[in-house]
Coordinates of C-alpha atoms in Angstrom, one line a residue:
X523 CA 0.0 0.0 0.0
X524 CA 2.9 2.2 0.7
X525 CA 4.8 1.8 -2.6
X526 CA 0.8 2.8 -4.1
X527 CA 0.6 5.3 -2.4
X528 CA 3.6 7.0 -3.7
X529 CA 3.3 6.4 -7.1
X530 CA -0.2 7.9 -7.0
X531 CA 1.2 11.2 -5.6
X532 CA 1.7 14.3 -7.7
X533 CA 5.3 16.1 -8.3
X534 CA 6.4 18.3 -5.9
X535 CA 5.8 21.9 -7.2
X536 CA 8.6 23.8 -8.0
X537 CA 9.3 27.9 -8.0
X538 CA 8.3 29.6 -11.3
X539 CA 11.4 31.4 -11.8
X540 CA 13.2 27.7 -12.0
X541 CA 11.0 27.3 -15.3
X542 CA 12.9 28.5 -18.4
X543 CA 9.7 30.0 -20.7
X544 CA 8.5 31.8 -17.2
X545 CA 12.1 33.4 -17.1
X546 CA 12.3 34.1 -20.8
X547 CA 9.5 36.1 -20.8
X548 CA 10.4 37.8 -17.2
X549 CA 13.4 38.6 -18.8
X550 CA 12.3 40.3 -21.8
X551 CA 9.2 42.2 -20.1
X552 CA 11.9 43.8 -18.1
X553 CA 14.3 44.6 -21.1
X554 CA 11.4 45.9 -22.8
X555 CA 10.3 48.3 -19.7
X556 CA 13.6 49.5 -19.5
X557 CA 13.8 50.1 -23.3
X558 CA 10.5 52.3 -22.9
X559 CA 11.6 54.0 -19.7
X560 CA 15.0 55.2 -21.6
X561 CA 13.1 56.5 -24.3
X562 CA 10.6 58.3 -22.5
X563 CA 13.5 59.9 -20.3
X564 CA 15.0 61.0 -23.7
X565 CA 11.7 62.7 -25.0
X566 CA 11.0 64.7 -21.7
X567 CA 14.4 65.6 -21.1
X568 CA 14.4 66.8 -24.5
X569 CA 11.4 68.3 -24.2
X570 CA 12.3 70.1 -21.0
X571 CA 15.4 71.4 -22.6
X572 CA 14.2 73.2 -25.7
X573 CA 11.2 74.9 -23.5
X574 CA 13.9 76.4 -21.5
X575 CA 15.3 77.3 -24.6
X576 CA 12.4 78.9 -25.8
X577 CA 12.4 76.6 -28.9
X578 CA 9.4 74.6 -30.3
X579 CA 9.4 71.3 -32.5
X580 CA 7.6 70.7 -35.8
X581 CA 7.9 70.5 -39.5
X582 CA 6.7 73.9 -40.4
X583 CA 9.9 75.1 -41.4
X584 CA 9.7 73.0 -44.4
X585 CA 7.2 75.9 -45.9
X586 CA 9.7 78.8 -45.1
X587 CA 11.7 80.4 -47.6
X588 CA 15.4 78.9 -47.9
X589 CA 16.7 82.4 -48.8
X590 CA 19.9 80.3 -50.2
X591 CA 21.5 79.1 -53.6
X592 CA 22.1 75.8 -54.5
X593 CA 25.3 75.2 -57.2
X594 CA 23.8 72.4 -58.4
X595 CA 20.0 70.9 -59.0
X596 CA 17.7 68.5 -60.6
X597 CA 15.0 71.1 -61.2
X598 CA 14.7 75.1 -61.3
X599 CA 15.7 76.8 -58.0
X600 CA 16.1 79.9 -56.3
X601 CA 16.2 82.1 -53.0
X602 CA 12.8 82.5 -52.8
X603 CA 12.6 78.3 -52.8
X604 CA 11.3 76.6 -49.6
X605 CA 13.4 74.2 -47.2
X606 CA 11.3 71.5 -48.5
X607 CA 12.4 71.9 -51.8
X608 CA 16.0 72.5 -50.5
X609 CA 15.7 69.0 -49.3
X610 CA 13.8 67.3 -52.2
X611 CA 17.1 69.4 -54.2
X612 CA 19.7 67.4 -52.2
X613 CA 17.3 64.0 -51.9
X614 CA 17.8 64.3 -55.8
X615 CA 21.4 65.2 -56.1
X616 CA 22.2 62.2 -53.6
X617 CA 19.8 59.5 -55.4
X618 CA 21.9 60.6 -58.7
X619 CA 25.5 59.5 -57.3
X620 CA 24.2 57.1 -56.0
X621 CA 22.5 55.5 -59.4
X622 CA 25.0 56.5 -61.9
X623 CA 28.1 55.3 -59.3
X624 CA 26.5 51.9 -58.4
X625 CA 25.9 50.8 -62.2
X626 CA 29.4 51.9 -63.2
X627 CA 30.7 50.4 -59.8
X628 CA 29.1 46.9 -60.9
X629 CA 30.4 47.6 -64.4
X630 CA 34.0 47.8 -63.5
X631 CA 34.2 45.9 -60.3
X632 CA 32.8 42.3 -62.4
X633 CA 35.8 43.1 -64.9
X634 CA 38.5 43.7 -62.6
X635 CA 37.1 40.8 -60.6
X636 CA 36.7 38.3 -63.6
X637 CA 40.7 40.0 -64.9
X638 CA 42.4 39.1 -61.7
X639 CA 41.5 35.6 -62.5
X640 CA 42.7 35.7 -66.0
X641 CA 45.5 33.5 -67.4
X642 CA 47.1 36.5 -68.7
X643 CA 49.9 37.4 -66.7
X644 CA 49.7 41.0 -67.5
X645 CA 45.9 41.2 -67.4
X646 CA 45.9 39.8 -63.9
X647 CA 48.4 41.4 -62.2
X648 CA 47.4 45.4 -63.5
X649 CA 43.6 44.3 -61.8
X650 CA 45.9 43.0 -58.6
X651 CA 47.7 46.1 -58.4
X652 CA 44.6 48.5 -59.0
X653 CA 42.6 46.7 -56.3
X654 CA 45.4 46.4 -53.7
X655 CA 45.9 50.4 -54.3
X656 CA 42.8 51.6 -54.7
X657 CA 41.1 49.5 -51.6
X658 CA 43.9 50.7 -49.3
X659 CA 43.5 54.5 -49.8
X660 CA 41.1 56.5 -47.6
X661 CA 38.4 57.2 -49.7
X662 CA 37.6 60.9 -48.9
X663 CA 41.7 61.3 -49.7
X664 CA 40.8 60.0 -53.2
X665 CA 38.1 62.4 -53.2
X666 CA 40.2 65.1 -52.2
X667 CA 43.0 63.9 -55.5
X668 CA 40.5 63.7 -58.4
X669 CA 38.9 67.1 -57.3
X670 CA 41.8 69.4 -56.5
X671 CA 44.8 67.9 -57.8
X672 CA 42.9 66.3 -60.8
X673 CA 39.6 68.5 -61.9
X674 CA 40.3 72.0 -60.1
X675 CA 43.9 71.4 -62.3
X676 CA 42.5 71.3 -65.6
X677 CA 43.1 75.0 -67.6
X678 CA 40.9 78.1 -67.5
X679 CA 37.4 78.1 -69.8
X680 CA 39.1 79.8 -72.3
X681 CA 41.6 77.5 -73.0
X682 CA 39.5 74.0 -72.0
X683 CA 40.2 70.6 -73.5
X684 CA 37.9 69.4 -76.3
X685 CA 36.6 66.3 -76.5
X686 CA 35.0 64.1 -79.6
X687 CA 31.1 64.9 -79.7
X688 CA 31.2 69.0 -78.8
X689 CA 32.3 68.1 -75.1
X690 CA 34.8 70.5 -73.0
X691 CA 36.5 70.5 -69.9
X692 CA 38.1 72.8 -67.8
X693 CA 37.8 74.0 -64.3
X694 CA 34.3 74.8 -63.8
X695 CA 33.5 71.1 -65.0
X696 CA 32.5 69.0 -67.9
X697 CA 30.2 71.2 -70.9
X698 CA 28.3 68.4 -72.8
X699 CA 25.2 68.9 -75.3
X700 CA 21.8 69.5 -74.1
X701 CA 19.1 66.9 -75.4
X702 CA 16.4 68.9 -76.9
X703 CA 13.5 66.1 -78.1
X704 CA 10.5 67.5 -79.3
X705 CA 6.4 66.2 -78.7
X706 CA 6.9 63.0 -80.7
X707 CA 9.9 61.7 -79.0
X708 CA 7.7 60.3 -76.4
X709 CA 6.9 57.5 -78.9
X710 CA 10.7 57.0 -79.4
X711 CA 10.8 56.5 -75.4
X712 CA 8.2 53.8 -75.1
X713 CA 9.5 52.0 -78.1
X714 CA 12.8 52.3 -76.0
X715 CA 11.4 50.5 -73.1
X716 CA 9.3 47.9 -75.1
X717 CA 12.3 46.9 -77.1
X718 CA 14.5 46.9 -74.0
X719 CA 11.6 44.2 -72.5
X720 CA 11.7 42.5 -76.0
X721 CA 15.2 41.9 -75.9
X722 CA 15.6 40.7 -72.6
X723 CA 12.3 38.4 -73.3
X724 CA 14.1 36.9 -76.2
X725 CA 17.2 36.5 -74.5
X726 CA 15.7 34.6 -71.6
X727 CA 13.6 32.5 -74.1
X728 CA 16.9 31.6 -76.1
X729 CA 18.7 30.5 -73.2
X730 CA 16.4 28.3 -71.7
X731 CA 16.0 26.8 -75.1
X732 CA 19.7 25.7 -75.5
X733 CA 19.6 24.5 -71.8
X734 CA 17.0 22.7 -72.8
X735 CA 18.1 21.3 -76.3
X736 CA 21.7 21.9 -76.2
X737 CA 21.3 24.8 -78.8
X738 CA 20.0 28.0 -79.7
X739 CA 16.5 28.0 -81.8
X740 CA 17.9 28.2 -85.6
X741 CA 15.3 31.2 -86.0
X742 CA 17.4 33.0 -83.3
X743 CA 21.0 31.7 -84.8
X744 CA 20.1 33.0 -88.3
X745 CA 18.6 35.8 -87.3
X746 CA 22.0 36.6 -84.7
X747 CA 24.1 36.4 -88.2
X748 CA 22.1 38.7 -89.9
X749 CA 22.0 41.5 -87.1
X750 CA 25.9 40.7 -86.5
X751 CA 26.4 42.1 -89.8
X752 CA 24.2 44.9 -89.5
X753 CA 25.8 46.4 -86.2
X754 CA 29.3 46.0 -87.9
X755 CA 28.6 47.6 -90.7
X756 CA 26.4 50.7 -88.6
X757 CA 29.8 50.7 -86.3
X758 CA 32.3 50.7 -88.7
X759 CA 30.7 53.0 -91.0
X760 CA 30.4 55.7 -87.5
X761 CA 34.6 54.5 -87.3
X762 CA 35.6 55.2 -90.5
X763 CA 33.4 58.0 -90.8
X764 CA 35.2 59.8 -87.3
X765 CA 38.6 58.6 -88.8
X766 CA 37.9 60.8 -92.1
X767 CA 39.6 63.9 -89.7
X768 CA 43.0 62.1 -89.8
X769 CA 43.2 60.0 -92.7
X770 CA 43.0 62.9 -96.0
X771 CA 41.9 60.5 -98.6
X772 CA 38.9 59.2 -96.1
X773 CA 38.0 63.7 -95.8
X774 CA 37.9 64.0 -99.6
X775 CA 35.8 60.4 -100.1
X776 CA 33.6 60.0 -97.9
X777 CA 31.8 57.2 -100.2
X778 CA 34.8 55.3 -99.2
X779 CA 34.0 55.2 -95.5
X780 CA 30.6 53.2 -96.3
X781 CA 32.2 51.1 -98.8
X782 CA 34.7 49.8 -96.3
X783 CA 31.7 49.2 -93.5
X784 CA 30.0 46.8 -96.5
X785 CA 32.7 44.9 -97.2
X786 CA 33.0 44.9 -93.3
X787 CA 29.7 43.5 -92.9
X788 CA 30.1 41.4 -95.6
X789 CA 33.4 39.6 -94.5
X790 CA 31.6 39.0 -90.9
X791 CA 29.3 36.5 -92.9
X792 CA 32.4 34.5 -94.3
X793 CA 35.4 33.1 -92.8
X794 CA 37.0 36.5 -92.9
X795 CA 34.6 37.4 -89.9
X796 CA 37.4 37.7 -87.5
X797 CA 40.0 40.0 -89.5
X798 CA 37.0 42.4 -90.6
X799 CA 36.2 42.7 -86.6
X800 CA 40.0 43.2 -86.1
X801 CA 40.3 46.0 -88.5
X802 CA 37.0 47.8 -86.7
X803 CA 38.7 47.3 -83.3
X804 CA 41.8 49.3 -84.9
X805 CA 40.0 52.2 -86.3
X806 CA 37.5 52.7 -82.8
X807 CA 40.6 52.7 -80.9
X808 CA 42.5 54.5 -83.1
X809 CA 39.8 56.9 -83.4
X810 CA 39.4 57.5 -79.7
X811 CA 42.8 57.8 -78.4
X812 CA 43.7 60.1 -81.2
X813 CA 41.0 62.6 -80.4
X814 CA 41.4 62.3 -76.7
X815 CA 45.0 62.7 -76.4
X816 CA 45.0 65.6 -79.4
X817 CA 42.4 67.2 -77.2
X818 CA 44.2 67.0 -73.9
X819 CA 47.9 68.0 -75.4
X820 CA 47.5 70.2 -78.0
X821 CA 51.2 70.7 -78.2
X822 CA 52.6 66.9 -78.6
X823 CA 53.4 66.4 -82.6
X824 CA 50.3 65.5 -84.0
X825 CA 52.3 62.5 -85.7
X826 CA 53.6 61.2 -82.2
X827 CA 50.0 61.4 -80.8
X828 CA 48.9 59.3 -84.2
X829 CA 51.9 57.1 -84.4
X830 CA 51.1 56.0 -80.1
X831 CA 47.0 55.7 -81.4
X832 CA 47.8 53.6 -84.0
X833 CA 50.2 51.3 -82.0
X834 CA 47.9 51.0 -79.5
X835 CA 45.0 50.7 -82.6
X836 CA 47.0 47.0 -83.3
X837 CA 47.4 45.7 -79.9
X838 CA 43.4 45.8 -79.8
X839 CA 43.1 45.0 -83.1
X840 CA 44.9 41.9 -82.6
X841 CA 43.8 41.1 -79.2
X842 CA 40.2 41.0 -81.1
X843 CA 41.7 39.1 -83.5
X844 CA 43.4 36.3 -81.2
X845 CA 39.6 36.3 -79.2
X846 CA 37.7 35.6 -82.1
X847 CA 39.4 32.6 -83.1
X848 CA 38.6 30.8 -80.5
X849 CA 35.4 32.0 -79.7
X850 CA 32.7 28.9 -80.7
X851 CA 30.7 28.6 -84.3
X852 CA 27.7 31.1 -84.3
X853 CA 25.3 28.7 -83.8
X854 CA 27.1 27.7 -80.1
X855 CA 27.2 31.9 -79.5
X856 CA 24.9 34.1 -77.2
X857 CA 23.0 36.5 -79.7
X858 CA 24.3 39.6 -78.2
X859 CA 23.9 41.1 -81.6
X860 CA 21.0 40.1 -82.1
X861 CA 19.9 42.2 -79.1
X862 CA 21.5 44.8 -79.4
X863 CA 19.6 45.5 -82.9
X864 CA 15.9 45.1 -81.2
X865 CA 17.0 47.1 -78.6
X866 CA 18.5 50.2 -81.1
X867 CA 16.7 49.5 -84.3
X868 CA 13.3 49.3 -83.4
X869 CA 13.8 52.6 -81.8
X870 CA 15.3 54.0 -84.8
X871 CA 12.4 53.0 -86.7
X872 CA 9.8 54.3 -84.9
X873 CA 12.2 57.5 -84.4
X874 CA 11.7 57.5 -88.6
X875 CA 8.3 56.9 -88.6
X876 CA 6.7 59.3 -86.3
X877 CA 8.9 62.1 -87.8
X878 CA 10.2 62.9 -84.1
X879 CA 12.8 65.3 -83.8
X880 CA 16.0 65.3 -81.1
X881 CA 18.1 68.3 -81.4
X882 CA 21.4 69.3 -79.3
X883 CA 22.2 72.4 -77.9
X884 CA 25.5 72.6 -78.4
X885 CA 27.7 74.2 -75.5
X886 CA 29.3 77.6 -77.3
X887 CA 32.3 79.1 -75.8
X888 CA 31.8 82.8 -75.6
X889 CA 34.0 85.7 -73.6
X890 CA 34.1 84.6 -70.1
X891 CA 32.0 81.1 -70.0
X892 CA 30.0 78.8 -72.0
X893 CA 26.4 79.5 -73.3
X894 CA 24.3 76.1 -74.1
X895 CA 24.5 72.7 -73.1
X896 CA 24.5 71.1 -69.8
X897 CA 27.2 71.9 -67.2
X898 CA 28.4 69.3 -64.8
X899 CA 30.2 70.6 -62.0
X900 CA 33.3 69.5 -61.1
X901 CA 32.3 68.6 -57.6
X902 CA 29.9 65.7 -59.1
X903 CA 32.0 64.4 -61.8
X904 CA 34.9 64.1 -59.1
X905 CA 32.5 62.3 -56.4
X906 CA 31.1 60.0 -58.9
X907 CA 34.8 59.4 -60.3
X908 CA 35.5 58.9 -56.9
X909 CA 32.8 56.7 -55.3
X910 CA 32.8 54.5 -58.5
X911 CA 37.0 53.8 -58.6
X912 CA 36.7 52.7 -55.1
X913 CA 33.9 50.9 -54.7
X914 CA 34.5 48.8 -57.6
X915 CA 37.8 47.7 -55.8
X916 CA 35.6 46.3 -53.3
X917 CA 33.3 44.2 -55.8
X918 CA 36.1 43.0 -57.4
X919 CA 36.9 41.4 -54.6
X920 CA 33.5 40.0 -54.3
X921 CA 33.6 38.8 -57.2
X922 CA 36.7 37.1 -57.6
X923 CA 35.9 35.1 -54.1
X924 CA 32.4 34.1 -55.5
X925 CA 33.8 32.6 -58.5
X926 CA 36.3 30.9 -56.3
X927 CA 34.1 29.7 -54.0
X928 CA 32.5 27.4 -57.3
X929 CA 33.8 23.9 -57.4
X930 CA 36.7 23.3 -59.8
X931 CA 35.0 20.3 -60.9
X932 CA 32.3 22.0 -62.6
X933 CA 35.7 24.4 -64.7
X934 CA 36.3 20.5 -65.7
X935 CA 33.6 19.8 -66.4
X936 CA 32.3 22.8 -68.4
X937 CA 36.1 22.3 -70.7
X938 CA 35.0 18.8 -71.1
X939 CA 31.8 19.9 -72.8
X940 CA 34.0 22.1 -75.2
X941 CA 32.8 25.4 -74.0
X942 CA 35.3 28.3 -74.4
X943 CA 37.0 30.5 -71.3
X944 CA 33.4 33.5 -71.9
X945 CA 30.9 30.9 -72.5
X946 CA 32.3 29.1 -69.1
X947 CA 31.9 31.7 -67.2
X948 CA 28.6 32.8 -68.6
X949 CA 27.1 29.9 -68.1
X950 CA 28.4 27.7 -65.7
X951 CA 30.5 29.5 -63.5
X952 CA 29.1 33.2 -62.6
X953 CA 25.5 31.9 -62.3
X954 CA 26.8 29.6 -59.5
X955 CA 28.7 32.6 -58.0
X956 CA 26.5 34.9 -57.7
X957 CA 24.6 33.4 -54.5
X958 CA 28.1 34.1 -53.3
X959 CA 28.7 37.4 -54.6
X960 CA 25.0 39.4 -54.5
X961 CA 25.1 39.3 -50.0
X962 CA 28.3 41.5 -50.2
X963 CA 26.9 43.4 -53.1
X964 CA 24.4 44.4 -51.6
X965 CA 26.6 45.6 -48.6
X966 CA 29.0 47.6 -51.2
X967 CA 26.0 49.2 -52.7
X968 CA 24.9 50.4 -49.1
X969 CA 28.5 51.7 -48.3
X970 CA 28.6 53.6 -52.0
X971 CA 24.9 55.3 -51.0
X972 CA 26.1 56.0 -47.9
X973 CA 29.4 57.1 -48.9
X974 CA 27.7 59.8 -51.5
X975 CA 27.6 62.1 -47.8
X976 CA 31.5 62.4 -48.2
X977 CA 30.7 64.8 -51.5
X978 CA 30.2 67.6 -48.9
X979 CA 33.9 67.7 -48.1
X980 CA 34.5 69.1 -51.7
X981 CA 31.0 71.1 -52.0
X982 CA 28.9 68.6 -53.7
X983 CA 25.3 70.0 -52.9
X984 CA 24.0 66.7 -51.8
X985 CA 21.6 65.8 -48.8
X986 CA 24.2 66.5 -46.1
X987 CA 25.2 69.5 -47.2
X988 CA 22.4 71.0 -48.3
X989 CA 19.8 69.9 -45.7
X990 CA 21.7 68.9 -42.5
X991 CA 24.3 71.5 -42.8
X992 CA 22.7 74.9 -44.8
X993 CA 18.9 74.0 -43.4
X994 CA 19.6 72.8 -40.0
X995 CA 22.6 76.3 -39.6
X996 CA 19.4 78.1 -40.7
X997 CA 16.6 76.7 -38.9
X998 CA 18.2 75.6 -36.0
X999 CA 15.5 72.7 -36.4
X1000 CA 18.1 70.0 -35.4
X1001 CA 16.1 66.9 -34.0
X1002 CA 13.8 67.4 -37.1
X1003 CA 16.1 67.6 -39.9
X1004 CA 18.4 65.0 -38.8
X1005 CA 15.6 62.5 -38.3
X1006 CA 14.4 63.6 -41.9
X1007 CA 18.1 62.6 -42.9
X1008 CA 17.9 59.7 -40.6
X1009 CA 15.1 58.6 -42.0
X1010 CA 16.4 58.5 -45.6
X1011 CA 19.1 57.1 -45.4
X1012 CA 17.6 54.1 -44.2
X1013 CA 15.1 53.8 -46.5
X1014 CA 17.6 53.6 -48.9
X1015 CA 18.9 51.1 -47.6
X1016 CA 15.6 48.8 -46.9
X1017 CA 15.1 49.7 -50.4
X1018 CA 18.5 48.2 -51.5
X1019 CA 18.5 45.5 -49.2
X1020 CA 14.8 44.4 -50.5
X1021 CA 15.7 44.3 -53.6
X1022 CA 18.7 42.9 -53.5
X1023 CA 17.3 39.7 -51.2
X1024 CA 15.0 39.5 -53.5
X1025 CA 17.5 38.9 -56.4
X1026 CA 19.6 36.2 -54.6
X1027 CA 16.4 34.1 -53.8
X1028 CA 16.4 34.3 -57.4
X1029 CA 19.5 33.1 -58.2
X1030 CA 20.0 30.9 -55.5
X1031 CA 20.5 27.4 -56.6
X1032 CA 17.9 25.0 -55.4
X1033 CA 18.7 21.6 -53.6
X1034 CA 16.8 18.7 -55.1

C-alpha cells in the first residue's frame, strides 16, 4: 500500500522562476520596460530642454523660404525656394550618385574581378595592383585627389580641352550637349522600353532553349548572323566615318568610309569574320585615343600622338583578332547582336516613322563662360569618379571570391563539354557565384549610398550638405532635420536591401 501510495502522488511543485519559458518572458518584459523608460526619459528631457530654450518642435519650417543658392540641381531653383524643396534638391542630387556610381561600380568591379582571375599574366596582375591600391587609400583622400589635384587642375574656360562629340573640360566642370527632343519623342521613349523588354524576353527564351536542347532555336541563330552584320557595318561605318579627320583620302571620299563598312559586314558572314572585326577594333581605338590625347595636349606632334593611337590601334586590333578565333561557331554563341539591334533599331524606326525630332544644344564658348548645353560641375563628376573607382575595388573582390568559392569540378567539367573560357563563365561558373557574390553586393551598394555624404567635403550640394548643414545652420531645427536625414538614409537602404534579397532568392541554386 505504501509503494501505491507514492506512485499515486503528484510532483512536488517547484518555483516559477526555475521554469525557463517563465524566465524568458520575465526577462524580456523587463528589457522591454527598460527600453521604454530610456526612451521616454530622452523625449522629456528633450522636451524640457528646448522649453527652456524657448524653442518649439515641428515641420513647419519645411514651408519657409530657404533664402539660399544651391550650385547644383535637378530642377529650377532659387532664394525665394522653400526648405522642403532644399531638401527634395539634395534628396535628388544624392539618389543621382548614387545611381549613376553603383551601375558603373558593378560595371568595372565584375571586370576587374573576372581579370584578376585571368590566365594572362599582365591582365591579372594590373587588376591585382589597381585593387590592392585603390582599396587601401582612404576614400575621402581619393576624393580630395580627383577634385583638386585632378579636376580643379585642368586650364581656365578659355583654354578647356575638347573632346570628340562638342564636349569640354576645364575647371568649372565638364560642358556636354543638351538633349532637346520634341512632342513626338515620347513615342521614341516607349518604343525604347518595349524593345529593351523585347530583348531581354528573347534572350531569356533563347537561353532556356539551348539549356534545354543543347542549342540556340535556328530562327534565333540566323537571325544573330544577320544582325551581327548589321551592327558591324552601322559601327564601322560611325569608325571610319570619325577617322575621315585624320586620314586625308577618307576627308575627300567619304563614299569610301561606307564602302569599307560593307565589305566589313560582308566579311563577318564568311570566314574572314574575324579579320574584318580586327580592322573595326583598330579604327574605334585608333579613333578614340587620337581625339582624346590631341584634345588634352595640344602641343605633342600630332604625328607622335597618331603614331602611339595607332600602335595601340593593333594591340586591340589583334587582341580581337586572337579572341575571335577561338570563340565557338555562331550557332554555339549568345546572340548579343542580335539584341543589341531590337533594342537600337526598333527605336530607330519608330524615331523614322513618327517624324520625331532630337536636337542638341550645343555648349558655345563665348567671352568669359560657355552658353548652351548642360554643365556638370566638377564637384559631381569628381564624387562620382571617386565613389565609382573605389567601390569597384571592393566588388572586385567579391567577385573574384564568388567565383572561387565554385567547385573546380564543374571548370572540368564545363572544358570537357568544349565550352570556351566566356561561354564558361557565362554559363556555368558566374551563375553559381552569384549566390556568393550578390550578399556583399548588396553591402557595397549600401557603403557607396552612404558614402555619396562624403561629396560635402568638396561642395557637392548633396543631402548633407544641403539639408543637414545649410537647413539645420538656418533653422536651428536640429532633431527634425536629422531624423528627416535619418530617415532617408535608411530607407535607402531597406530599399536596396529588399531588392537585392529579393534577387539572390532568385539566383540561388535549389537543392533537389
Amino acid at each position: 500500500m505504501a509503494v501505491q501510495d507514492n506512485i499515486g502522488s503528484s510532483a512536488p511543485r517547484t518555483s516559477l522562476l526555475n521554469d525557463p519559458v517563465f524566465r524568458g518572458i520575465l526577462y524580456q518584459i523587463i528589457v522591454g520596460g527598460l527600453v521604454v523608460a530610456f526612451f521616454y526619459w530622452i523625449v522629456v528631457n528633450t522636451a524640457q530642454n528646448l522649453a527652456a530654450q524657448n524653442k518649439t518642435t515641428g515641420f513647419d519650417f519645411l514651408f519657409r523660404t530657404a533664402g539660399f543658392d544651391i550650385s547644383f540641381t535637378l530642377f529650377p531653383w532659387s532664394r525665394t525656394s522653400f526648405y522642403w524643396q532644399a531638401f527634395l534638391a539634395g534628396l535628388l542630387n544624392t539618389l543621382l550618385v548614387a545611381v549613376i556610381g553603383i551601375f558603373f561600380a558593378t560595371l568595372l568591379g565584375f571586370t576587374l574581378g573576372i581579370a584578376r582571375l585571368s590566365s594572362n599574366w599582365l591582365i591579372a596582375r594590373v587588376a591585382t595592383v589597381y585593387i590592392e591600391t585603390i582599396r587601401n587609400i582612404p576614400l575621402l583622400l581619393q576624393l580630395f585627389f580627383w577634385y583638386f589635384a585632378v579636376l580643379k587642375a585642368m586650364p581656365a574656360v578659355r583654354n578647356s580641352f575638347e573632346l570628340p562629340l562638342d564636349v569640354f573640360i576645364n575647371q568649372r566642370g565638364l560642358m556636354v550637349p543638351r538633349p532637346m527632343p520634341d512632342g513626338e519623342f515620347i513615342w521614341v521613349l516607349l518604343a525604347i522600353a518595349i524593345s529593351i523588354i523585347a530583348a531581354i524576353a528573347v534572350g531569356i527564351w533563347a537561353t532556356r532553349e539551348r539549356t534545354a536542347t543543347g542549342r540556340y532555336p535556328a530562327l534565333v541563330v540566323q537571325a544573330a548572323k544577320i544582325a551581327d552584320a548589321v551592327v558591324i557595318f552601322l559601327v564601322a561605318a560611325l569608325a571610319f566615318t570619325l577617322l575621315s579627320q585624320f586620314v586625308p583620302v577618307l576627308a575627300n571620299s567619304p563614299a569610301i568610309a561606307w564602302v569599307v563598312a560593307l565589305v566589313a559586314a560582308v566579311a563577318s558572314l564568311t570566314r574572314f569574320a574575324p579579320y574584318s572585326r580586327a580592322v573595326v577594333a583598330f579604327a574605334i581605338t585608333f579613333v578614340i585615343l587620337a581625339s582624346l590625347l590631341r584634345a588634352m595636349f595640344p602641343s605633342w606632334p600630332p604625328f607622335a600622338i597618331d603614331l602611339g593611337a595607332a600602335v595601340a590601334g593593333l594591340v586591340v586590333g589583334w587582341i580581337s583578332l586572337e579572341g575571335t578565333l577561338r570563340r565557338p561557331p555562331s550557332e554555339g554563341r549568345f546572340p548579343l547582336a542580335l539584341l543589341i539591334l531590337i533594342a537600337v533599331g526598333i527605336p530607330a524606326l519608330v524615331y523614322v516613322v513618327t517624324g520625331a525630332q532630337l536636337a542638341f544644344e550645343l555648349p558655345v564658348l563665348e567671352r568669359f563662360n560657355f552658353r548652351g548645353g548642360v554643365q556638370l560641375p566638377p564637384e559631381l563628376v569628381a564624387l562620382v569618379f571617386g565613389l565609382t573607382i573605389y567601390t569597384a575595388a571592393f566588388i572586385a573582390e567579391n567577385v573574384r571570391g564568388g567565383i572561387r568559392s565554385v567547385n573546380k569540378g564543374q571548370t572540368e567539367a564545363a572544358q570537357s563539354l568544349g565550352l570556351k573560357e566566356g561561354d564558361r563563365l557565362r554559363l556555368v561558373i558566374v551563375p553559381q557565384a552569384m549566390r556568393v557574390i550578390v550578399p556583399p553586393l548588396t553591402s557595397q551598394y549600401l557603403n557607396l549610398t552612404k558614402n555619396s555624404s562624403l561629396g560635402a567635403a568638396i561642395g557637392y550640394p548633396e543631402l548633407v550638405n544641403v539639408f543637414t548643414g545649410t537647413t539645420l545652420n538656418q533653422t536651428g531645427k536640429a532633431i527634425e532635420v536629422i531624423a528627416l536625414t535619418m530617415a532617408v538614409y535608411l530607407t535607402f537602404s531597406l530599399l536596396t536591401s529588399a531588392f537585392m534579397n529579393w534577387y539572390n532568392g532568385r539566383v540561388a541554386m535549389v537543392e533537389r
